PDB file of C-alpha atoms in Angstrom:
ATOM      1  CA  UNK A  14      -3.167 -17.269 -15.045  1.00 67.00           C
ATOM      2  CA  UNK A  15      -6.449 -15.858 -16.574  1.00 75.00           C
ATOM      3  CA  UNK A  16      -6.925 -15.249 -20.320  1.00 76.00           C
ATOM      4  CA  UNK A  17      -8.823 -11.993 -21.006  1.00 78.00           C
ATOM      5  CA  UNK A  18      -9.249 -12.653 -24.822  1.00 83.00           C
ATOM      6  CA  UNK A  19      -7.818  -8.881 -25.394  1.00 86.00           C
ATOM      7  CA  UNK A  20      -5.292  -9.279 -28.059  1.00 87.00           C
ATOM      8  CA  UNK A  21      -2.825  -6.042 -28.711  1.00 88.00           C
ATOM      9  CA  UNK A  22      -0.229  -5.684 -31.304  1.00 91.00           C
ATOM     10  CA  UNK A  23       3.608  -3.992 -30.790  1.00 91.00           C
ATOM     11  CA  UNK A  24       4.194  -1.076 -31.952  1.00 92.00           C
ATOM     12  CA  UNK A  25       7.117   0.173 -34.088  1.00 94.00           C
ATOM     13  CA  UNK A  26       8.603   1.211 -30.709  1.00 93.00           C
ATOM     14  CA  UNK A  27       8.158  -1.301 -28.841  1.00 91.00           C
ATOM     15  CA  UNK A  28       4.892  -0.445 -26.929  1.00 91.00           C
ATOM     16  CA  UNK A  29       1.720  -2.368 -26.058  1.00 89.00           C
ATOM     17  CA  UNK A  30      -0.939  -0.322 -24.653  1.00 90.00           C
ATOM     18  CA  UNK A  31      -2.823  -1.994 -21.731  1.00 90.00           C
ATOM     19  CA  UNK A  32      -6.558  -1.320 -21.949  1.00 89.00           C
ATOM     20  CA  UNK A  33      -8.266   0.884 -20.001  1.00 90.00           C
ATOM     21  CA  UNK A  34     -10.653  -1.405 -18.470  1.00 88.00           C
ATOM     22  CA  UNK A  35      -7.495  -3.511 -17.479  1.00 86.00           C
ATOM     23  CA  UNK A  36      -5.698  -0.294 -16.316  1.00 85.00           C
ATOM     24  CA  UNK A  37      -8.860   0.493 -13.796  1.00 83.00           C
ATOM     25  CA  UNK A  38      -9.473  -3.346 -12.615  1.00 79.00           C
ATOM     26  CA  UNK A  39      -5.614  -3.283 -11.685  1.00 77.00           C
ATOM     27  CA  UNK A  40      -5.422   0.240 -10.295  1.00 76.00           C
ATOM     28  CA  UNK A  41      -2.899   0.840 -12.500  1.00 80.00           C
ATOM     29  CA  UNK A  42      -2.119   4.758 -13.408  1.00 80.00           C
ATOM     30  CA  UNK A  43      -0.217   6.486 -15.208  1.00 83.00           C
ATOM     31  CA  UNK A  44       3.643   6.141 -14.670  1.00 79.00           C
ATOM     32  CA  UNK A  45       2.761   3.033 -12.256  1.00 78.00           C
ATOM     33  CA  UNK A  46       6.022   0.414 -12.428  1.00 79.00           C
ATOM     34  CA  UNK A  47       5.862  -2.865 -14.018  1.00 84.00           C
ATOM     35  CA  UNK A  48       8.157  -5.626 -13.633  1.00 82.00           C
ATOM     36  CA  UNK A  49       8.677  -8.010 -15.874  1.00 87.00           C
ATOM     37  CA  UNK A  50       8.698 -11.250 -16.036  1.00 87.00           C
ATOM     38  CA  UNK A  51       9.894 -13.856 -18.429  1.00 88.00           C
ATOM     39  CA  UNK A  52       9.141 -17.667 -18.507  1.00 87.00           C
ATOM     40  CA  UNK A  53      10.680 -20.922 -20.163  1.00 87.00           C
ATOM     41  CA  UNK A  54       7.441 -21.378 -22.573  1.00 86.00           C
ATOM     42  CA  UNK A  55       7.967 -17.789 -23.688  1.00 84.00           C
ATOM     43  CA  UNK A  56       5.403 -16.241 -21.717  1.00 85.00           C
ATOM     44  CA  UNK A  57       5.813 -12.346 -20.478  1.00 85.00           C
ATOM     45  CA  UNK A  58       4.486 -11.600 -17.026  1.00 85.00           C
ATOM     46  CA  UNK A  59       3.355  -7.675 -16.405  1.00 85.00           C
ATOM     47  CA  UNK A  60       3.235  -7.240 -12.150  1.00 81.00           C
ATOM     48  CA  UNK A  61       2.821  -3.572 -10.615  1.00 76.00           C
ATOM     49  CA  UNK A  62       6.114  -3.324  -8.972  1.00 74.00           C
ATOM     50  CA  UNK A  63       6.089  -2.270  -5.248  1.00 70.00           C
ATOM     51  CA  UNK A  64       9.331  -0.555  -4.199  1.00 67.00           C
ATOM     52  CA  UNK A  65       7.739  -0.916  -0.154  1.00 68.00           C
ATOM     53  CA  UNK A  66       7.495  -4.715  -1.033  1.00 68.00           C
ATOM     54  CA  UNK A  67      11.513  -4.668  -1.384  1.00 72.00           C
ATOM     55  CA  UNK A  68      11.161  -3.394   2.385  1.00 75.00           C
ATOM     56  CA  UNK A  69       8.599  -6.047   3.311  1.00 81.00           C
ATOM     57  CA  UNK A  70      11.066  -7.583   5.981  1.00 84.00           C
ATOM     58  CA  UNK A  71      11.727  -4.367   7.681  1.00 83.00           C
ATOM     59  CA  UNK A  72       7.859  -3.301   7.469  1.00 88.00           C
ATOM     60  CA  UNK A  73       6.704  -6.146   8.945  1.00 89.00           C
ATOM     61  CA  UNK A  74       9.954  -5.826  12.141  1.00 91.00           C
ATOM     62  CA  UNK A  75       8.621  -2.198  11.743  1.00 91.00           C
ATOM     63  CA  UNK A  76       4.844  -3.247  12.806  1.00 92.00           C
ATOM     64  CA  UNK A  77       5.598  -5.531  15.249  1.00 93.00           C
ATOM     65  CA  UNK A  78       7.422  -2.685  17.000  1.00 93.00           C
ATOM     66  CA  UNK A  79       4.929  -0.677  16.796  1.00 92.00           C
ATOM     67  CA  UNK A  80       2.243  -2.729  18.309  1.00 91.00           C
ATOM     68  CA  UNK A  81       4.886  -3.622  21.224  1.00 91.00           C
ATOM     69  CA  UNK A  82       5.758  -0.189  22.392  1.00 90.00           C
ATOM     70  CA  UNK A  83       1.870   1.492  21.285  1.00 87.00           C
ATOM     71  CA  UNK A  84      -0.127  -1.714  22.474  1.00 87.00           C
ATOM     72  CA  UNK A  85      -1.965  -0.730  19.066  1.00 87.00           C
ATOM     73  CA  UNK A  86      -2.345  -2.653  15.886  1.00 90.00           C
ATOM     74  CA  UNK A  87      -0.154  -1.486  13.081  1.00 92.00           C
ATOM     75  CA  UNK A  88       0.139  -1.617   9.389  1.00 93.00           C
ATOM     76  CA  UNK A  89       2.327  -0.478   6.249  1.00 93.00           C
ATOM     77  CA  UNK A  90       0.770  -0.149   3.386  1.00 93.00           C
ATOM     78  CA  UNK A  91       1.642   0.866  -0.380  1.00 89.00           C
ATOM     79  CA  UNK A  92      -0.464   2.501  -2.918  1.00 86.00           C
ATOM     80  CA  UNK A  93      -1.966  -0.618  -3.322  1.00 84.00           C
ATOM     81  CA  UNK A  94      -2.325  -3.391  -0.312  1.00 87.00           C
ATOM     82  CA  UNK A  95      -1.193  -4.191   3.074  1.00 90.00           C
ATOM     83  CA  UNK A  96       2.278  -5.267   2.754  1.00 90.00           C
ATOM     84  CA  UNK A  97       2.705  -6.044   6.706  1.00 91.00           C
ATOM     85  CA  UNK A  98       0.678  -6.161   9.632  1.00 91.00           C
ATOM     86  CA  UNK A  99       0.903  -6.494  13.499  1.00 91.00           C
ATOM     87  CA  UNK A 100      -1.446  -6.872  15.920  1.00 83.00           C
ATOM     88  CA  UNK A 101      -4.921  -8.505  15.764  1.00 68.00           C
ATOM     89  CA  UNK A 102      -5.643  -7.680  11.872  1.00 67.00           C
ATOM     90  CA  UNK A 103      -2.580  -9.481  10.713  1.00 70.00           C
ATOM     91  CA  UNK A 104      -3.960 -12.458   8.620  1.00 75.00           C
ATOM     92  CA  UNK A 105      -7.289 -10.740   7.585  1.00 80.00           C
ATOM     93  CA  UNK A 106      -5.118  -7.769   6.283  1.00 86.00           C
ATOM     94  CA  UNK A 107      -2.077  -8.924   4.980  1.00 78.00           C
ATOM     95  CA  UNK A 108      -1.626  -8.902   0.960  1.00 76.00           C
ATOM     96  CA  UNK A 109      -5.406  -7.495   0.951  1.00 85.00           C
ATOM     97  CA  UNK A 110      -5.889  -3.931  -1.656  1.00 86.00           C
ATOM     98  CA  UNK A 111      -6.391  -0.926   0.346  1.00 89.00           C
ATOM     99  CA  UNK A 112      -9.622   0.817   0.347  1.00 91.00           C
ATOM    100  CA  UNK A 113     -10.496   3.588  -2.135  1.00 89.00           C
ATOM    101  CA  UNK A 114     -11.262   5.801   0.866  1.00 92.00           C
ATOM    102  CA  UNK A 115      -7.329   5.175   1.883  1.00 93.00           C
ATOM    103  CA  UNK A 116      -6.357   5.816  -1.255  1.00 91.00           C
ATOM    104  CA  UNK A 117      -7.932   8.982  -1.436  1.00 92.00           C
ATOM    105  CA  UNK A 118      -5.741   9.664   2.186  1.00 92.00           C
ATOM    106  CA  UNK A 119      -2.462   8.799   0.537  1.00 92.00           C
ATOM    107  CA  UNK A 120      -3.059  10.952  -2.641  1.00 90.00           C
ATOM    108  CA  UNK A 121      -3.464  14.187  -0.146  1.00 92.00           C
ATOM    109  CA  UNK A 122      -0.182  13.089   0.680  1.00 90.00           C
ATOM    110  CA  UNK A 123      -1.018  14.881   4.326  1.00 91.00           C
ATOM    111  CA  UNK A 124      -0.681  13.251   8.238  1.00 94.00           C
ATOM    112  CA  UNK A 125      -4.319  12.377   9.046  1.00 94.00           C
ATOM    113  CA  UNK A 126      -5.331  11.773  12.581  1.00 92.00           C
ATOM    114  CA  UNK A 127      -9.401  10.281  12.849  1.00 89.00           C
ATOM    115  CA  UNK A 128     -11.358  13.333  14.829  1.00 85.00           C
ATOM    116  CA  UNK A 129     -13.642  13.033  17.218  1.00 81.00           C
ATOM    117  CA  UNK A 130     -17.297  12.188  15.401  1.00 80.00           C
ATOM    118  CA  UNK A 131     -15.323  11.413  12.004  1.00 82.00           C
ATOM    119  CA  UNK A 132     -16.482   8.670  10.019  1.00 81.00           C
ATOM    120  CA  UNK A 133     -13.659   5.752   9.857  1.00 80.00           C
ATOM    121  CA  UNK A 134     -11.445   5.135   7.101  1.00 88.00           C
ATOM    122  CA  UNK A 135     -11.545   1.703   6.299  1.00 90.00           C
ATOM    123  CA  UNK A 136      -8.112   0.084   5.695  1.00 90.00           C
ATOM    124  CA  UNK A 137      -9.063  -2.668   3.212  1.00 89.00           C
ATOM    125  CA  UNK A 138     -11.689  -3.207   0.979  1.00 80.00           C
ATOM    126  CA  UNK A 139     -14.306  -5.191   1.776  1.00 75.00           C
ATOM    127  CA  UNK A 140     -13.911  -5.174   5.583  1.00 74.00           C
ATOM    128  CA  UNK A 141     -15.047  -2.370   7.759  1.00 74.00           C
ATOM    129  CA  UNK A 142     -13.302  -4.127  11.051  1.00 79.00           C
ATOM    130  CA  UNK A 143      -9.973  -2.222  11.270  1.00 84.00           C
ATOM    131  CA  UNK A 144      -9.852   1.470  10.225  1.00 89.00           C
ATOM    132  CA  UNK A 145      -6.991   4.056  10.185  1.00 91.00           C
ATOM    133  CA  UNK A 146      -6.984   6.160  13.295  1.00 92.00           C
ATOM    134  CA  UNK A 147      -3.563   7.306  12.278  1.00 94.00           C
ATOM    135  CA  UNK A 148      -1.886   7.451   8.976  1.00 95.00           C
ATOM    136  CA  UNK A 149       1.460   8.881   7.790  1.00 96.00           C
ATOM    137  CA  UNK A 150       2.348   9.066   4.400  1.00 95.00           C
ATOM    138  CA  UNK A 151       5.643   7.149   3.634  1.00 94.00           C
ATOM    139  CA  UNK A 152       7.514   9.707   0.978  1.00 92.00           C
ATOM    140  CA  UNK A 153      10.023   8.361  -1.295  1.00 86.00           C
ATOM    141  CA  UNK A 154      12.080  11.264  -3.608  1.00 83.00           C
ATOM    142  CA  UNK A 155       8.975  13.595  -3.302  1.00 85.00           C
ATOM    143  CA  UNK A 156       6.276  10.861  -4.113  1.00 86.00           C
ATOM    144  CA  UNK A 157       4.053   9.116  -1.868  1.00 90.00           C
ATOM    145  CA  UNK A 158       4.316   5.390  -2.124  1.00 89.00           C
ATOM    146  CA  UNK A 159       2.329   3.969   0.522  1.00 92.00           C
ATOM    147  CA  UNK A 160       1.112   4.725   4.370  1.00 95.00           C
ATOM    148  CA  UNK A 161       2.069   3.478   8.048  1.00 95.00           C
ATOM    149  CA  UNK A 162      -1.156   2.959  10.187  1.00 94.00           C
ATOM    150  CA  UNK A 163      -2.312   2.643  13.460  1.00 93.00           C
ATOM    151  CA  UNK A 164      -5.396   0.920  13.835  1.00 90.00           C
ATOM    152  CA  UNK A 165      -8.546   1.121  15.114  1.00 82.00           C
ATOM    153  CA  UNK A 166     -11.419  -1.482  16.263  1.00 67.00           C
ATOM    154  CA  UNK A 167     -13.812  -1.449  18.880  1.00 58.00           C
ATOM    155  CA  UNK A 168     -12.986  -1.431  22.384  1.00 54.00           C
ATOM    156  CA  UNK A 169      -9.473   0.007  21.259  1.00 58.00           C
ATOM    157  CA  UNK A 170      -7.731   2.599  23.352  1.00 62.00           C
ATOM    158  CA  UNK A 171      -7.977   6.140  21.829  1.00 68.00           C
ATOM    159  CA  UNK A 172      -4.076   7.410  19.985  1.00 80.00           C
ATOM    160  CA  UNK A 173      -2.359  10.188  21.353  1.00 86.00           C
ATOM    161  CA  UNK A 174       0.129  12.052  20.667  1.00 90.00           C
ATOM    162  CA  UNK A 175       2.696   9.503  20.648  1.00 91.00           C
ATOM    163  CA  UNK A 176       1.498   6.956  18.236  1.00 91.00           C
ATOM    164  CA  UNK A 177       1.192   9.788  16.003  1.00 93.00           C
ATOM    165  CA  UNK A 178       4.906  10.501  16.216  1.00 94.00           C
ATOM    166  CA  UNK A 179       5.832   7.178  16.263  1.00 94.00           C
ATOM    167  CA  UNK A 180       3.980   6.494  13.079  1.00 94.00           C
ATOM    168  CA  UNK A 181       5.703   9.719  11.864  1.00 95.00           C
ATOM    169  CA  UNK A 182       9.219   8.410  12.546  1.00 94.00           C
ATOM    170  CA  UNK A 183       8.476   4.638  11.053  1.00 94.00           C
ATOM    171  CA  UNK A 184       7.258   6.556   7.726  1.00 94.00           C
ATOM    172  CA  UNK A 185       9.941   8.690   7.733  1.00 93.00           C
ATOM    173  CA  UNK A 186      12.342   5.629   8.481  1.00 90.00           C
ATOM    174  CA  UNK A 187      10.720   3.770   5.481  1.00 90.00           C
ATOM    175  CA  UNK A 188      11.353   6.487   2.733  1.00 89.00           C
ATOM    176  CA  UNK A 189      14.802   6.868   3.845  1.00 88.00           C
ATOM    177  CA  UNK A 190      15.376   3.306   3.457  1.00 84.00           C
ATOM    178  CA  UNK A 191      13.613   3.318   0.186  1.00 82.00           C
ATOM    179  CA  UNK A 192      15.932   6.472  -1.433  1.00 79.00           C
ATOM    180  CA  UNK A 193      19.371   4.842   0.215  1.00 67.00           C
TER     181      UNK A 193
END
């Protein structure tokens, strides 16, 4: 654990307000879930709750059928990072933060398909290997909370039409399985 040297007192309510430098380094907004976490030395532990990591078991089955049927690489992603990957990209995307450009695709909660002459859309930050040829927005009780991909590299086959409904169906699978 890191010390940040930012002390902040509890309010009569109950509340400690998390500073906004903090809130920005963690990609934390407004409304964003927080577990909490207690230890035996009497320490509190604040982690950004992922309701798509509660599904990490059937992501990951989720990829690796998607890769087998597509012959593409596949991820699921939350708002945050890669939460399962198939394919190639596995252990240089797995449990890394999504890029800001991906971000920017999941808050238009839209389908995007990569167009001809389009600039890629990185998956991860810091890596420019793997980008998101197709992403569908995994909706959970109206809100988006995360993305499946199919993924692009060089020398990969082009998607059609039917890795863009399968990606479709998985997200759609995923949010079910989320509001059940």
């Amino acid at each position: 654990m890191k010390a940040t040297g930012i002390v902040r007192r509890i309010d009569d309510l109950g509340r400690v307000v998390i500073p906004k430098e903090l809130r920005r380094t963690m990609r934390l907004r407004e409304g964003a879930p927080l577990e909490i976490f207690t230890d035996k030395d009497g320490e509190l532990i604040f982690k950004k709750y992922s309701p798509i990591g509660e599904l990490s078991d059937y992501a990951a089955d989720l990829c690796e059928s998607l890769r087998a049927v597509s012959d593409t690489a596949a991820a699921v992603c939350d708002r945050d990072g890669v939460i399962a990957a198939a394919g190639a990209p596995r252990k240089e995307l797995a449990g890394r933060s999504v890029s800001a450009e991906l971000g920017a695709l999941m808050d238009a909660r839209a389908f995007y398909r990569r167009t001809a002459g389009a600039a890629a859309v990185p998956v991860c930050e810091g890596t420019e290997r793997y980008a998101a040829e197709i992403a569908a927005p995994i909706l959970c009780e109206g809100d988006v909370v995360g993305a499946v991909l199919i993924l692009t590299h060089e020398g990969a086959k082009a998607c059609g039409e039917t890795e863009e409904k399968l990606a479709k169906a998985a997200a759609h699978f995923l949010g079910r399985q989320m509001e059940g």
